[in-house]
Amino acid sequence: MKRVVIIGAGLAGLSAALELAKQNIGSDLVSLQPSERAQSVLAEGGINAALDLMGEGDSVAEHCADTLRGGCGLADPAAVRSLTEAAPALVRRLRALGVPFQTEGGRLVQRNFGGQKKKRTAYAKSSTGKAVMTALIDETRKFEAEGLVCRYPHHALAELSVEAGRCAGALVRDTYTDEALLFSGPVVLASGGLNGLFPGQTTGTAQNTGDAAALAFAHGAELGNLEMLQYHPTTAAIPGKRLLVSEAARGEGGRLFVMKGGERRYFMEEIYPELGNLMPRDVVSREMARLDGQVWLDLTGLSGAVWAGRLPDLREELRHYLGLDPAKEPVPVSPGIHFFMGGILVDASHRTSIENLFAAGECACQYHGANRLGGNSLLGALYGGIAAAQSAASRAVERKGPEPVGRIPPEPETPGFPELLGGILYGGLGILRDGPGLSAALDALDALPADTLADAERRRIALGRAMLLSALARRESRGAHTRSDFPRRDDGQYRKTTVAALRNGEITISFRPIPEGGGADAT
Amino acid sequence: MRLEILRRKSREEAPYIECHDYTPAEKSETVATALTRLNAALPDPIRWECSCLQKKCGACAMVVNGSPVLACDARLSDYKNKIRIEPLRKFLVVADLISDRSVLYENLRQLRCWLPAEAEMREGAVEIGYEASRCLQCGCCLEVCPNFDPGGVFAGMAGAVPLSRLLAELPEAERGELSALYRRHVYAGCGKSLACRNVCPAGIDVDGLLVNSNAAAVWKRLLRRKKH
Ligand SMILES: Cc1cc2nc3c(=O)[nH]c(=O)nc-3n(C[C@H](O)[C@H](O)[C@H](O)COP(=O)(O)OP(=O)(O)OC[C@H]3O[C@@H](n4cnc5c(N)ncnc54)[C@H](O)[C@@H]3O)c2cc1C
Ligand code: SF4
Ligand code: SF4
Ligand code: FES
């Protein structure tokens, strides 16, 4: 049987495996932990598709235009068009697979989400990601039983075999037994966002270390728009991570304020009288970054019915982890890293710059440009997985399972290293950045004792350096990237993709024009 | 406070208890926080699994003071001065607090836990489908179930819950095979003591799901037989 190896079993990985199975091509699904533990299960709000079920005359063209506008001109228009065209059928397919999307009177309903004027987001209460993953995990199991999909949970990508710009396979290590397995043939990376670079600062999972992307980078793969980190304005620090306080809480009437002279100042309502607390994520985060003092989210005005019916999980989570009842007292919030628009650069067919290496989902740089709209990343992971699988399918090789190649002991981890690196990167790549801050962070990276560190740790430093250099090179402000020393958007020079690559041991940054094909709505 | 951790370098080596005096830095600290902070200072870190840190992925299930819990859910302040932390015992231990839960997935494969036909999303099916979709496959229910043995025929609540989604969503004509599997691997073995319900960290309405599945897979068939 022809086979393809997929690194990552979140939504993008499962989607790729299912597409390959449909073409009767086998896949080996490798992941650090089982799919039930992937970050995709955390997605709350929903998934976008212009199904036009709410009588608002929604259309694919509008979904496409909103996504491109949200991306501030950096997304590939042709790719976004394909994504949004495919969306309605994909959501219908999910429903046929039994995803319990919210219905009223037996009909699917959609909700509003930030940055979009039409109700376009299909959802399953506040656990859309979990519901979608459960359905896809079950569907994948059908092909496991047929031998088309083989699962390798508790396995980590150890090495990519790349020669002369061509990927020939992946070496994988069983973290339970140290046994090493070599999978030859094309490789699809679906390893999620780069959370591992920012321990404790992201709303996602620490399982997504960023090591797979760092490995691809070390082998010469181009990375795109690394400086584009989405900060979600309302998160709360809980032990080990940031807890997302969903946009829905503001949608239901939550109000942000700071204390000034003993009085509450509802700053968003003052500055933006029209949309107030519901301005897009990057705008709210920026305003919060400019304020002194603790920002609070007042949810005490929400009715009991709203808490019980629409935000039950949130109230329970805040009670449990912050020890406060949001129905009775305001919640201290601050922005946290929520999504990585940048990552492994792929074309519209999800090919990376390395032949035979493909990438999809949050580890890839595609669809979201300088800012991702809520509800578009589940869609991007689902569709991207399919597109990557279609490209990889023609390269699939005839082989049996993997080849056992002995044992690889775990790499030693330097105590405190992730936090040290994270502190440096977080310092340079805050919501508001500037040249001196980014340069200082680069200097701090230079001062790390690289010789005493493990290979994977050195690769993570290179990835972090590429991120800082990308932010330094983009001397403008756009989407999630705000340079206080270059506050204006400069389309002439920078309506381009930031490309970071390792060439002869040096990281190079260049800017590449956005692919043509968007027409007037591309900006 | 005093943390007693049951450690074991590998499956082959003997387990031993390691004690730590631990002072939480904040009142919201969980067992997961304590393990992270202890590990930062240990030459041989304690191995455990986690992912979401917000009780939504089931990775960090372990036994604390005799009960299966999620480490990221278990607040230190809810315990007295001594806390004993052990791996789940119904599964093979890999090392320290990691146990190999692959039997969960083997069981689901055996149960043919997938939709053999398109789902029919009637209103009731949406509700049941949602509730059942929430199962974390953490294994806490199996840990306390008096009737579950890895390798046995009975799949326990971790098998029953996913099946209940399929039974609710499938058109009646398509339920036959799954119903039979449900009767054999769930219905026949479950003593309905509901010990599982009290430990389910997702708070899944297991009795509600069982009632629905029984109606779909057991009672309908019996009624049909009576008619003949
Ligand atoms: C709290 C929260 C809420 C969100 N809500 C929404 C929402 O409402 N709508 C929306 O569209 N998006 C939402 N998102 C974003 C969305 O969930 C993610 O972007 C998407 O699920 C990513 O899917 P993925 O398949 O790319 O990655 P993941 O689901 O993160 O999967 C990554 C996989 O890669 C594996 N892996 C990683 N590194 C390695 C390695 N080195 N070796 C082997 N395997 C590896 C992991 O084990 C895992 O299986 C939310 C995110 C968060 C954190
Ligand atoms: S009700 Fe009792 S026998 Fe049945 S699954 Fe739960 S614990 Fe096990
Ligand atoms: S039913 Fe509850 S306890 Fe059992 S595996 Fe599912 S979430 Fe865990
Ligand atoms: S880490 Fe996900 S449930 Fe504890």
mmCIF file of C-alpha atoms in Angstrom, chain A residues 152-404:
data_model
loop_
_atom_site.group_PDB
_atom_site.id
_atom_site.type_symbol
_atom_site.label_atom_id
_atom_site.label_comp_id
_atom_site.label_asym_id
_atom_site.label_seq_id
_atom_site.Cartn_x
_atom_site.Cartn_y
_atom_site.Cartn_z
ATOM 1 C CA TYR A 152 1.559 6.302 16.612
ATOM 2 C CA PRO A 153 0.578 8.236 19.716
ATOM 3 C CA HIS A 154 3.285 9.017 22.285
ATOM 4 C CA HIS A 155 5.746 9.474 19.424
ATOM 5 C CA ALA A 156 7.847 12.567 18.779
ATOM 6 C CA LEU A 157 9.368 13.746 15.550
ATOM 7 C CA ALA A 158 13.117 13.289 16.058
ATOM 8 C CA GLU A 159 14.539 14.141 12.650
ATOM 9 C CA LEU A 160 13.519 14.882 9.085
ATOM 10 C CA SER A 161 15.592 13.308 6.419
ATOM 11 C CA VAL A 162 16.271 16.095 3.920
ATOM 12 C CA GLU A 163 18.822 15.965 1.165
ATOM 13 C CA ALA A 164 19.390 18.491 -1.590
ATOM 14 C CA GLY A 165 16.159 20.261 -0.750
ATOM 15 C CA ARG A 166 14.068 17.105 -0.854
ATOM 16 C CA CYS A 167 12.423 15.348 2.076
ATOM 17 C CA ALA A 168 12.793 11.577 2.076
ATOM 18 C CA GLY A 169 11.103 10.728 5.350
ATOM 19 C CA ALA A 170 10.756 11.246 9.082
ATOM 20 C CA LEU A 171 12.479 9.644 12.048
ATOM 21 C CA VAL A 172 10.225 9.299 15.029
ATOM 22 C CA ARG A 173 10.881 8.359 18.657
ATOM 23 C CA ASP A 174 8.516 6.442 20.938
ATOM 24 C CA THR A 175 8.548 8.484 24.128
ATOM 25 C CA TYR A 176 7.402 5.442 26.149
ATOM 26 C CA THR A 177 10.080 3.032 24.970
ATOM 27 C CA ASP A 178 12.760 5.152 23.226
ATOM 28 C CA GLU A 179 12.365 2.984 20.131
ATOM 29 C CA ALA A 180 13.048 4.798 16.869
ATOM 30 C CA LEU A 181 11.050 4.341 13.670
ATOM 31 C CA LEU A 182 11.864 5.564 10.198
ATOM 32 C CA PHE A 183 8.967 6.422 7.876
ATOM 33 C CA SER A 184 10.135 6.908 4.327
ATOM 34 C CA GLY A 185 8.327 8.995 1.747
ATOM 35 C CA PRO A 186 6.583 12.343 1.806
ATOM 36 C CA VAL A 187 5.890 14.032 5.137
ATOM 37 C CA VAL A 188 2.946 16.202 6.141
ATOM 38 C CA LEU A 189 3.594 18.431 9.152
ATOM 39 C CA ALA A 190 0.457 19.205 11.170
ATOM 40 C CA SER A 191 2.169 19.978 14.437
ATOM 41 C CA GLY A 192 0.168 22.988 15.636
ATOM 42 C CA GLY A 193 1.186 26.462 16.777
ATOM 43 C CA LEU A 194 4.526 27.522 18.228
ATOM 44 C CA ASN A 195 3.310 27.647 21.849
ATOM 45 C CA GLY A 196 6.467 26.069 23.234
ATOM 46 C CA LEU A 197 8.372 29.280 22.585
ATOM 47 C CA PHE A 198 6.183 31.099 25.104
ATOM 48 C CA PRO A 199 5.642 28.851 28.132
ATOM 49 C CA GLY A 200 2.817 30.026 30.346
ATOM 50 C CA GLN A 201 1.886 32.860 27.992
ATOM 51 C CA THR A 202 -0.418 31.122 25.535
ATOM 52 C CA THR A 203 -4.008 29.951 25.665
ATOM 53 C CA GLY A 204 -3.043 26.775 23.813
ATOM 54 C CA THR A 205 -1.198 23.630 24.829
ATOM 55 C CA ALA A 206 2.436 23.261 25.795
ATOM 56 C CA GLN A 207 2.364 19.990 23.855
ATOM 57 C CA ASN A 208 2.886 22.065 20.717
ATOM 58 C CA THR A 209 6.526 22.750 21.357
ATOM 59 C CA GLY A 210 7.306 24.232 17.958
ATOM 60 C CA ASP A 211 10.074 21.632 17.630
ATOM 61 C CA ALA A 212 8.730 20.243 14.356
ATOM 62 C CA ALA A 213 8.717 23.686 12.733
ATOM 63 C CA ALA A 214 12.164 24.382 14.196
ATOM 64 C CA LEU A 215 13.432 21.172 12.636
ATOM 65 C CA ALA A 216 11.993 22.061 9.229
ATOM 66 C CA PHE A 217 13.603 25.499 9.544
ATOM 67 C CA ALA A 218 16.955 23.951 10.399
ATOM 68 C CA HIS A 219 16.696 21.937 7.194
ATOM 69 C CA GLY A 220 16.129 25.040 5.116
ATOM 70 C CA ALA A 221 12.342 25.340 5.009
ATOM 71 C CA GLU A 222 11.121 28.905 4.653
ATOM 72 C CA LEU A 223 8.978 30.311 7.449
ATOM 73 C CA GLY A 224 6.502 33.119 6.819
ATOM 74 C CA ASN A 225 5.115 36.058 8.806
ATOM 75 C CA LEU A 226 6.585 34.829 12.075
ATOM 76 C CA GLU A 227 6.094 38.248 13.669
ATOM 77 C CA MET A 228 2.319 37.894 13.413
ATOM 78 C CA LEU A 229 1.274 36.684 16.869
ATOM 79 C CA GLN A 230 -2.354 37.081 17.763
ATOM 80 C CA TYR A 231 -2.855 38.401 21.269
ATOM 81 C CA HIS A 232 -6.311 37.732 22.610
ATOM 82 C CA PRO A 233 -7.318 40.675 24.785
ATOM 83 C CA THR A 234 -9.177 38.800 27.490
ATOM 84 C CA THR A 235 -7.212 35.999 29.023
ATOM 85 C CA ALA A 236 -6.500 35.269 32.662
ATOM 86 C CA ALA A 237 -3.269 33.870 34.025
ATOM 87 C CA ILE A 238 -3.913 30.501 35.663
ATOM 88 C CA PRO A 239 -1.276 28.027 36.807
ATOM 89 C CA GLY A 240 0.961 27.181 33.848
ATOM 90 C CA LYS A 241 -0.998 28.936 31.096
ATOM 91 C CA ARG A 242 -3.503 31.572 30.085
ATOM 92 C CA LEU A 243 -7.175 30.822 30.243
ATOM 93 C CA LEU A 244 -9.217 32.208 27.391
ATOM 94 C CA VAL A 245 -12.143 34.360 28.467
ATOM 95 C CA SER A 246 -14.105 33.976 25.258
ATOM 96 C CA GLU A 247 -15.121 36.905 23.119
ATOM 97 C CA ALA A 248 -18.643 35.645 23.697
ATOM 98 C CA ALA A 249 -18.468 37.099 27.236
ATOM 99 C CA ARG A 250 -18.162 40.576 25.747
ATOM 100 C CA GLY A 251 -20.675 39.674 23.064
ATOM 101 C CA GLU A 252 -23.181 39.031 25.849
ATOM 102 C CA GLY A 253 -22.521 42.423 27.438
ATOM 103 C CA GLY A 254 -19.173 42.206 29.262
ATOM 104 C CA ARG A 255 -17.462 45.596 29.805
ATOM 105 C CA LEU A 256 -13.751 46.329 30.113
ATOM 106 C CA PHE A 257 -12.575 48.954 32.576
ATOM 107 C CA VAL A 258 -9.570 50.306 34.484
ATOM 108 C CA MET A 259 -9.595 52.148 37.793
ATOM 109 C CA LYS A 260 -8.607 55.791 37.613
ATOM 110 C CA GLY A 261 -8.814 58.164 40.564
ATOM 111 C CA GLY A 262 -11.010 55.706 42.396
ATOM 112 C CA GLU A 263 -13.487 55.484 39.503
ATOM 113 C CA ARG A 264 -14.098 52.993 36.758
ATOM 114 C CA ARG A 265 -13.076 54.069 33.276
ATOM 115 C CA TYR A 266 -14.761 52.051 30.549
ATOM 116 C CA PHE A 267 -11.984 52.846 28.105
ATOM 117 C CA MET A 268 -13.185 50.876 25.083
ATOM 118 C CA GLU A 269 -16.602 52.506 25.230
ATOM 119 C CA GLU A 270 -14.958 55.936 25.532
ATOM 120 C CA ILE A 271 -12.549 55.503 22.658
ATOM 121 C CA TYR A 272 -14.827 53.540 20.312
ATOM 122 C CA PRO A 273 -18.375 54.624 21.059
ATOM 123 C CA GLU A 274 -19.825 52.546 18.236
ATOM 124 C CA LEU A 275 -18.366 49.056 18.740
ATOM 125 C CA GLY A 276 -16.897 49.622 22.202
ATOM 126 C CA ASN A 277 -15.903 46.355 23.882
ATOM 127 C CA LEU A 278 -16.490 44.419 20.680
ATOM 128 C CA MET A 279 -13.733 45.968 18.582
ATOM 129 C CA PRO A 280 -11.460 43.400 16.874
ATOM 130 C CA ARG A 281 -8.992 41.496 19.050
ATOM 131 C CA ASP A 282 -5.890 43.362 17.935
ATOM 132 C CA VAL A 283 -7.482 46.760 18.594
ATOM 133 C CA VAL A 284 -8.620 45.825 22.105
ATOM 134 C CA SER A 285 -5.255 44.270 22.940
ATOM 135 C CA ARG A 286 -3.413 47.368 21.737
ATOM 136 C CA GLU A 287 -5.571 49.688 23.799
ATOM 137 C CA MET A 288 -4.994 47.505 26.841
ATOM 138 C CA ALA A 289 -1.238 47.521 26.259
ATOM 139 C CA ARG A 290 -1.273 51.308 26.264
ATOM 140 C CA LEU A 291 -2.971 51.547 29.659
ATOM 141 C CA ASP A 292 -1.380 51.528 33.076
ATOM 142 C CA GLY A 293 -2.779 49.278 35.727
ATOM 143 C CA GLN A 294 -4.990 46.219 35.881
ATOM 144 C CA VAL A 295 -7.776 45.856 33.345
ATOM 145 C CA TRP A 296 -11.001 44.271 34.588
ATOM 146 C CA LEU A 297 -13.817 42.598 32.718
ATOM 147 C CA ASP A 298 -17.169 43.289 34.310
ATOM 148 C CA LEU A 299 -19.601 40.464 33.646
ATOM 149 C CA THR A 300 -21.859 41.125 36.603
ATOM 150 C CA GLY A 301 -24.553 42.555 34.319
ATOM 151 C CA LEU A 302 -25.112 39.221 32.558
ATOM 152 C CA SER A 303 -28.372 37.525 33.394
ATOM 153 C CA GLY A 304 -28.618 34.158 35.086
ATOM 154 C CA ALA A 305 -30.128 32.784 31.908
ATOM 155 C CA VAL A 306 -27.089 33.856 29.866
ATOM 156 C CA TRP A 307 -24.705 32.266 32.354
ATOM 157 C CA ALA A 308 -26.632 29.030 32.493
ATOM 158 C CA GLY A 309 -27.534 28.794 28.842
ATOM 159 C CA ARG A 310 -24.598 30.238 26.949
ATOM 160 C CA LEU A 311 -21.536 30.557 29.181
ATOM 161 C CA PRO A 312 -21.788 27.758 31.746
ATOM 162 C CA ASP A 313 -18.246 26.500 31.212
ATOM 163 C CA LEU A 314 -16.742 29.937 31.569
ATOM 164 C CA ARG A 315 -18.328 30.668 34.919
ATOM 165 C CA GLU A 316 -17.260 27.308 36.266
ATOM 166 C CA GLU A 317 -13.690 27.737 34.956
ATOM 167 C CA LEU A 318 -13.257 31.192 36.445
ATOM 168 C CA ARG A 319 -14.647 30.024 39.764
ATOM 169 C CA HIS A 320 -12.383 27.028 39.753
ATOM 170 C CA TYR A 321 -9.117 28.580 38.610
ATOM 171 C CA LEU A 322 -9.395 32.188 39.795
ATOM 172 C CA GLY A 323 -11.517 31.543 42.850
ATOM 173 C CA LEU A 324 -14.017 34.238 41.931
ATOM 174 C CA ASP A 325 -17.568 34.253 40.691
ATOM 175 C CA PRO A 326 -17.731 36.398 37.551
ATOM 176 C CA ALA A 327 -21.459 36.910 38.072
ATOM 177 C CA LYS A 328 -20.647 38.720 41.310
ATOM 178 C CA GLU A 329 -17.272 40.441 40.817
ATOM 179 C CA PRO A 330 -15.132 41.684 37.917
ATOM 180 C CA VAL A 331 -12.451 39.431 36.422
ATOM 181 C CA PRO A 332 -8.841 40.627 36.119
ATOM 182 C CA VAL A 333 -7.831 40.103 32.469
ATOM 183 C CA SER A 334 -4.797 40.736 30.314
ATOM 184 C CA PRO A 335 -3.876 39.911 26.724
ATOM 185 C CA GLY A 336 -2.297 36.521 26.027
ATOM 186 C CA ILE A 337 -0.867 34.842 22.926
ATOM 187 C CA HIS A 338 -3.693 32.963 21.270
ATOM 188 C CA PHE A 339 -2.733 32.107 17.706
ATOM 189 C CA PHE A 340 0.268 32.023 15.387
ATOM 190 C CA MET A 341 -0.575 33.393 11.950
ATOM 191 C CA GLY A 342 3.005 32.741 10.895
ATOM 192 C CA GLY A 343 4.725 29.406 10.503
ATOM 193 C CA ILE A 344 6.019 27.075 7.836
ATOM 194 C CA LEU A 345 5.476 28.883 4.554
ATOM 195 C CA VAL A 346 3.287 26.945 2.121
ATOM 196 C CA ASP A 347 1.752 27.681 -1.259
ATOM 197 C CA ALA A 348 -1.944 27.268 -2.003
ATOM 198 C CA SER A 349 -1.334 23.514 -2.413
ATOM 199 C CA HIS A 350 0.322 23.361 1.029
ATOM 200 C CA ARG A 351 3.756 22.597 -0.374
ATOM 201 C CA THR A 352 6.646 23.944 1.704
ATOM 202 C CA SER A 353 9.855 25.175 0.142
ATOM 203 C CA ILE A 354 11.268 21.664 0.660
ATOM 204 C CA GLU A 355 10.127 19.177 -1.944
ATOM 205 C CA ASN A 356 8.030 16.321 -0.560
ATOM 206 C CA LEU A 357 7.403 18.230 2.690
ATOM 207 C CA PHE A 358 3.906 19.614 3.263
ATOM 208 C CA ALA A 359 2.374 21.552 6.135
ATOM 209 C CA ALA A 360 -1.163 22.311 7.313
ATOM 210 C CA GLY A 361 -3.017 23.705 10.310
ATOM 211 C CA GLU A 362 -1.600 26.201 12.745
ATOM 212 C CA CYS A 363 2.021 25.183 12.089
ATOM 213 C CA ALA A 364 1.661 26.486 8.537
ATOM 214 C CA CYS A 365 1.562 30.063 7.298
ATOM 215 C CA GLN A 366 -1.552 30.244 5.124
ATOM 216 C CA TYR A 367 -4.965 31.943 4.915
ATOM 217 C CA HIS A 368 -4.725 34.303 7.899
ATOM 218 C CA GLY A 369 -2.258 36.987 6.793
ATOM 219 C CA ALA A 370 -1.543 39.531 9.532
ATOM 220 C CA ASN A 371 -4.576 38.615 11.605
ATOM 221 C CA ARG A 372 -6.811 35.589 11.870
ATOM 222 C CA LEU A 373 -10.561 35.872 12.224
ATOM 223 C CA GLY A 374 -12.238 33.848 14.955
ATOM 224 C CA GLY A 375 -13.687 30.661 13.483
ATOM 225 C CA ASN A 376 -11.287 30.612 10.541
ATOM 226 C CA SER A 377 -8.549 28.487 12.064
ATOM 227 C CA LEU A 378 -10.613 25.352 12.561
ATOM 228 C CA LEU A 379 -11.656 25.849 8.960
ATOM 229 C CA GLY A 380 -8.063 26.440 7.866
ATOM 230 C CA ALA A 381 -6.878 23.299 9.664
ATOM 231 C CA LEU A 382 -9.666 21.167 8.198
ATOM 232 C CA TYR A 383 -9.277 22.445 4.654
ATOM 233 C CA GLY A 384 -5.485 22.717 4.824
ATOM 234 C CA GLY A 385 -5.242 19.084 5.893
ATOM 235 C CA ILE A 386 -7.208 18.055 2.821
ATOM 236 C CA ALA A 387 -5.167 20.253 0.483
ATOM 237 C CA ALA A 388 -1.864 19.011 1.923
ATOM 238 C CA ALA A 389 -3.016 15.406 1.614
ATOM 239 C CA GLN A 390 -4.004 15.911 -2.013
ATOM 240 C CA SER A 391 -0.553 17.259 -2.773
ATOM 241 C CA ALA A 392 1.202 14.531 -0.827
ATOM 242 C CA ALA A 393 -0.943 11.809 -2.400
ATOM 243 C CA SER A 394 0.852 11.939 -5.730
ATOM 244 C CA ARG A 395 4.153 11.460 -3.892
ATOM 245 C CA ALA A 396 3.049 8.590 -1.660
ATOM 246 C CA VAL A 397 5.433 5.657 -1.717
ATOM 247 C CA GLU A 398 4.744 1.945 -1.731
ATOM 248 C CA ARG A 399 5.897 0.577 1.599
ATOM 249 C CA LYS A 400 4.868 -1.374 4.656
ATOM 250 C CA GLY A 401 4.974 0.107 8.123
ATOM 251 C CA PRO A 402 7.967 1.988 9.442
ATOM 252 C CA GLU A 403 11.434 0.573 9.682
ATOM 253 C CA PRO A 404 12.663 0.073 13.267
#
